[in-house]
GROMACS .gro file of C-alpha atoms in nm:
model
  251
    1UNK     CA    1  14.143  15.800  10.307
    2UNK     CA    2  14.300  15.701   9.944
    3UNK     CA    3  14.478  15.914   9.758
    4UNK     CA    4  14.307  15.882   9.473
    5UNK     CA    5  14.053  16.092   9.609
    6UNK     CA    6  14.305  16.416   9.698
    7UNK     CA    7  14.205  16.712   9.498
    8UNK     CA    8  13.798  16.542   9.369
    9UNK     CA    9  13.607  16.899   9.385
   10UNK     CA   10  13.368  16.934   9.727
   11UNK     CA   11  13.046  16.902   9.504
   12UNK     CA   12  13.155  16.570   9.376
   13UNK     CA   13  13.231  16.447   9.696
   14UNK     CA   14  12.890  16.573   9.845
   15UNK     CA   15  12.765  16.385   9.580
   16UNK     CA   16  12.905  16.058   9.613
   17UNK     CA   17  12.816  16.088  10.028
   18UNK     CA   18  12.434  16.165   9.919
   19UNK     CA   19  12.404  15.842   9.705
   20UNK     CA   20  12.610  15.609   9.892
   21UNK     CA   21  12.419  15.710  10.185
   22UNK     CA   22  12.088  15.681  10.068
   23UNK     CA   23  12.176  15.344   9.875
   24UNK     CA   24  12.325  15.216  10.170
   25UNK     CA   25  11.998  15.378  10.333
   26UNK     CA   26  11.798  15.185  10.135
   27UNK     CA   27  11.930  14.847  10.111
   28UNK     CA   28  11.948  14.838  10.487
   29UNK     CA   29  11.578  14.891  10.506
   30UNK     CA   30  11.505  14.676  10.290
   31UNK     CA   31  11.689  14.440  10.490
   32UNK     CA   32  11.563  14.483  10.760
   33UNK     CA   33  11.162  14.458  10.614
   34UNK     CA   34  11.265  14.149  10.460
   35UNK     CA   35  11.417  13.980  10.735
   36UNK     CA   36  11.162  14.077  11.002
   37UNK     CA   37  10.887  13.972  10.786
   38UNK     CA   38  11.043  13.662  10.630
   39UNK     CA   39  11.129  13.542  11.045
   40UNK     CA   40  10.830  13.660  11.203
   41UNK     CA   41  10.516  13.712  10.995
   42UNK     CA   42  10.569  13.452  10.735
   43UNK     CA   43  10.295  13.169  10.661
   44UNK     CA   44  10.355  12.861  10.492
   45UNK     CA   45  10.038  12.869  10.286
   46UNK     CA   46  10.013  12.763   9.947
   47UNK     CA   47  10.076  13.119   9.862
   48UNK     CA   48  10.363  13.140  10.139
   49UNK     CA   49  10.527  12.821   9.967
   50UNK     CA   50  10.463  12.986   9.634
   51UNK     CA   51  10.655  13.313   9.683
   52UNK     CA   52  10.946  13.120   9.958
   53UNK     CA   53  11.206  13.106   9.664
   54UNK     CA   54  11.152  13.449   9.580
   55UNK     CA   55  11.167  13.607   9.915
   56UNK     CA   56  11.519  13.353   9.971
   57UNK     CA   57  11.631  13.524   9.614
   58UNK     CA   58  11.562  13.884   9.735
   59UNK     CA   59  11.739  13.836  10.108
   60UNK     CA   60  12.033  13.648   9.963
   61UNK     CA   61  12.060  13.930   9.697
   62UNK     CA   62  12.040  14.162   9.968
   63UNK     CA   63  12.288  14.022  10.208
   64UNK     CA   64  12.545  14.084   9.929
   65UNK     CA   65  12.433  14.387   9.931
   66UNK     CA   66  12.499  14.469  10.283
   67UNK     CA   67  12.835  14.305  10.252
   68UNK     CA   68  12.930  14.543   9.916
   69UNK     CA   69  12.845  14.837  10.109
   70UNK     CA   70  13.064  14.754  10.409
   71UNK     CA   71  13.325  14.695  10.164
   72UNK     CA   72  13.322  15.056  10.057
   73UNK     CA   73  13.341  15.186  10.368
   74UNK     CA   74  13.649  14.996  10.428
   75UNK     CA   75  13.768  15.211  10.116
   76UNK     CA   76  13.668  15.531  10.245
   77UNK     CA   77  13.396  15.563   9.943
   78UNK     CA   78  13.098  15.522  10.082
   79UNK     CA   79  13.120  15.882  10.257
   80UNK     CA   80  13.458  16.033  10.172
   81UNK     CA   81  13.682  16.226  10.400
   82UNK     CA   82  13.411  16.074  10.665
   83UNK     CA   83  13.631  15.793  10.837
   84UNK     CA   84  13.366  15.754  11.141
   85UNK     CA   85  13.069  15.742  10.980
   86UNK     CA   86  13.226  15.520  10.696
   87UNK     CA   87  13.317  15.305  11.019
   88UNK     CA   88  12.950  15.312  11.182
   89UNK     CA   89  12.812  15.191  10.848
   90UNK     CA   90  13.012  14.928  10.784
   91UNK     CA   91  13.016  14.813  11.135
   92UNK     CA   92  12.664  14.777  11.115
   93UNK     CA   93  12.661  14.650  10.806
   94UNK     CA   94  12.852  14.336  10.824
   95UNK     CA   95  12.683  14.305  11.169
   96UNK     CA   96  12.326  14.248  11.038
   97UNK     CA   97  12.506  14.012  10.766
   98UNK     CA   98  12.617  13.758  10.955
   99UNK     CA   99  12.800  13.881  11.277
  100UNK     CA  100  13.138  13.979  11.160
  101UNK     CA  101  13.345  14.214  11.297
  102UNK     CA  102  13.436  14.518  11.058
  103UNK     CA  103  13.752  14.595  11.263
  104UNK     CA  104  13.886  14.237  11.197
  105UNK     CA  105  13.784  14.219  10.820
  106UNK     CA  106  13.930  14.582  10.696
  107UNK     CA  107  14.284  14.464  10.799
  108UNK     CA  108  14.269  14.154  10.563
  109UNK     CA  109  14.068  14.339  10.298
  110UNK     CA  110  14.362  14.570  10.276
  111UNK     CA  111  14.636  14.288  10.296
  112UNK     CA  112  14.409  14.127   9.981
  113UNK     CA  113  14.446  14.430   9.787
  114UNK     CA  114  14.848  14.476   9.872
  115UNK     CA  115  14.932  14.084   9.800
  116UNK     CA  116  14.652  13.945   9.591
  117UNK     CA  117  14.629  13.655   9.418
  118UNK     CA  118  14.953  13.564   9.580
  119UNK     CA  119  15.002  13.326   9.911
  120UNK     CA  120  15.040  13.629  10.158
  121UNK     CA  121  14.662  13.755  10.035
  122UNK     CA  122  14.430  13.581  10.270
  123UNK     CA  123  14.128  13.563  10.017
  124UNK     CA  124  14.320  13.361   9.765
  125UNK     CA  125  14.386  12.952   9.770
  126UNK     CA  126  14.735  12.910   9.646
  127UNK     CA  127  14.726  12.508   9.693
  128UNK     CA  128  14.356  12.537   9.432
  129UNK     CA  129  14.374  12.849   9.271
  130UNK     CA  130  14.096  12.692   8.993
  131UNK     CA  131  13.903  12.490   9.194
  132UNK     CA  132  13.585  12.646   9.363
  133UNK     CA  133  13.465  12.415   9.610
  134UNK     CA  134  13.831  12.363   9.812
  135UNK     CA  135  13.841  12.733   9.803
  136UNK     CA  136  13.502  12.822   9.899
  137UNK     CA  137  13.557  12.635  10.174
  138UNK     CA  138  13.915  12.754  10.310
  139UNK     CA  139  13.756  13.057  10.253
  140UNK     CA  140  13.421  13.045  10.449
  141UNK     CA  141  13.661  12.902  10.742
  142UNK     CA  142  13.891  13.159  10.767
  143UNK     CA  143  13.627  13.453  10.777
  144UNK     CA  144  13.326  13.240  10.969
  145UNK     CA  145  13.488  13.154  11.320
  146UNK     CA  146  13.396  13.078  11.648
  147UNK     CA  147  13.296  13.470  11.703
  148UNK     CA  148  13.068  13.468  11.484
  149UNK     CA  149  12.900  13.123  11.521
  150UNK     CA  150  12.841  13.264  11.878
  151UNK     CA  151  12.721  13.595  11.797
  152UNK     CA  152  12.442  13.400  11.540
  153UNK     CA  153  12.375  13.142  11.787
  154UNK     CA  154  12.251  13.391  12.077
  155UNK     CA  155  12.025  13.561  11.830
  156UNK     CA  156  11.894  13.255  11.682
  157UNK     CA  157  11.845  13.174  12.037
  158UNK     CA  158  11.677  13.498  12.131
  159UNK     CA  159  11.440  13.450  11.808
  160UNK     CA  160  11.335  13.098  11.916
  161UNK     CA  161  11.321  13.147  12.261
  162UNK     CA  162  11.238  13.492  12.329
  163UNK     CA  163  11.042  13.629  12.068
  164UNK     CA  164  10.881  13.281  11.962
  165UNK     CA  165  10.997  13.309  11.580
  166UNK     CA  166  10.914  12.998  11.395
  167UNK     CA  167  11.211  12.758  11.362
  168UNK     CA  168  11.136  12.680  11.001
  169UNK     CA  169  11.129  13.083  10.892
  170UNK     CA  170  11.429  13.111  11.062
  171UNK     CA  171  11.620  12.799  10.883
  172UNK     CA  172  11.495  12.798  10.615
  173UNK     CA  173  11.412  13.181  10.512
  174UNK     CA  174  11.699  13.342  10.736
  175UNK     CA  175  11.993  13.018  10.759
  176UNK     CA  176  11.917  12.951  10.378
  177UNK     CA  177  11.956  13.269  10.219
  178UNK     CA  178  12.292  13.384  10.413
  179UNK     CA  179  12.476  13.070  10.333
  180UNK     CA  180  12.357  13.118   9.980
  181UNK     CA  181  12.477  13.458   9.954
  182UNK     CA  182  12.803  13.383  10.106
  183UNK     CA  183  12.830  13.129   9.819
  184UNK     CA  184  12.693  13.416   9.562
  185UNK     CA  185  13.003  13.663   9.698
  186UNK     CA  186  13.273  13.428   9.710
  187UNK     CA  187  13.153  13.321   9.275
  188UNK     CA  188  13.121  13.649   9.200
  189UNK     CA  189  13.346  13.820   9.384
  190UNK     CA  190  13.653  13.645   9.481
  191UNK     CA  191  13.654  13.326   9.275
  192UNK     CA  192  13.562  13.434   8.919
  193UNK     CA  193  13.817  13.762   8.978
  194UNK     CA  194  14.114  13.567   9.106
  195UNK     CA  195  14.088  13.169   8.987
  196UNK     CA  196  14.349  13.087   8.762
  197UNK     CA  197  14.360  13.046   8.395
  198UNK     CA  198  14.515  12.926   8.134
  199UNK     CA  199  14.560  13.324   8.036
  200UNK     CA  200  14.741  13.531   8.242
  201UNK     CA  201  14.632  13.792   8.444
  202UNK     CA  202  14.736  14.122   8.221
  203UNK     CA  203  14.915  14.315   8.576
  204UNK     CA  204  14.992  14.318   8.893
  205UNK     CA  205  14.648  14.360   9.045
  206UNK     CA  206  14.614  13.915   8.959
  207UNK     CA  207  14.244  14.034   8.882
  208UNK     CA  208  14.027  14.054   8.621
  209UNK     CA  209  13.633  14.142   8.543
  210UNK     CA  210  13.351  13.972   8.388
  211UNK     CA  211  13.184  14.098   8.064
  212UNK     CA  212  12.801  14.140   8.242
  213UNK     CA  213  12.561  14.374   8.181
  214UNK     CA  214  12.515  14.635   8.400
  215UNK     CA  215  12.180  14.468   8.480
  216UNK     CA  216  12.297  14.147   8.543
  217UNK     CA  217  12.598  14.282   8.711
  218UNK     CA  218  12.401  14.425   8.941
  219UNK     CA  219  12.213  14.130   9.031
  220UNK     CA  220  12.506  13.905   9.071
  221UNK     CA  221  12.715  14.104   9.328
  222UNK     CA  222  12.620  14.454   9.301
  223UNK     CA  223  12.892  14.522   8.984
  224UNK     CA  224  13.182  14.375   9.190
  225UNK     CA  225  13.216  14.121   8.914
  226UNK     CA  226  13.392  14.502   8.742
  227UNK     CA  227  13.687  14.378   8.953
  228UNK     CA  228  13.961  14.510   8.793
  229UNK     CA  229  13.802  14.817   8.805
  230UNK     CA  230  13.774  14.800   9.185
  231UNK     CA  231  14.133  14.672   9.204
  232UNK     CA  232  14.240  14.963   8.927
  233UNK     CA  233  14.053  15.246   9.142
  234UNK     CA  234  13.953  15.133   9.505
  235UNK     CA  235  13.812  15.420   9.592
  236UNK     CA  236  13.568  15.432   9.337
  237UNK     CA  237  13.201  15.347   9.514
  238UNK     CA  238  12.999  14.984   9.354
  239UNK     CA  239  12.740  15.186   9.214
  240UNK     CA  240  12.988  15.369   8.981
  241UNK     CA  241  13.210  15.109   8.875
  242UNK     CA  242  12.997  15.028   8.551
  243UNK     CA  243  13.064  15.405   8.466
  244UNK     CA  244  13.434  15.337   8.549
  245UNK     CA  245  13.448  15.062   8.309
  246UNK     CA  246  13.296  15.220   8.023
  247UNK     CA  247  13.500  15.531   8.060
  248UNK     CA  248  13.863  15.294   8.072
  249UNK     CA  249  13.690  15.194   7.669
  250UNK     CA  250  13.576  14.799   7.864
  251UNK     CA  251  13.210  14.725   7.764
   0.00000   0.00000   0.00000
């Protein structure tokens, strides 16, 4: 548990846990509902074709939300002082997202915070600190390996061969949102905050924040674009980052 939470009032901790768990439950339920409908029940009627882009966009956004909830679990900010609960929710969210191992990712994430923007940062591309696509490809290969491929391949086979899902639905309405969400997460949550620019970073966090309106910040990456605030106060959950930004005098 972050030392920054030491001395936090019990009521404040309880409120943070209640809000965080409610938001996490809502995101998980919404993701499951959309996923089951998209893979097993969506029909390619004229109306179905028209709403497919919206369905893809919503699922992409919910995928991003699953990852951000798991990220808060890593910092213990979903349910402060409840490490077992944080771990359970984080494992569930990452498993639903792409079969990721929470226990493997948490070590890399803390390494990112310790060595942000340096060659020892597993999320940083020291050779290409300004170019999006080389950095994204390296990032994707670092996190999506044979384990994740095997889990998703087994799940896909179960969907197609056992549950008789439509292959087009599985490809277009499950695979495409998953890939797009990885691009969205990387672009708004890693590349923009940590890329090198002509102007140097303001401090040792080697992270900057975007200037998006809170609504746009929510839609792009669940406020993870307020990234300097996150690195400065990693115990703060995603839904509190806009208020922390305002309190710091940044709008």
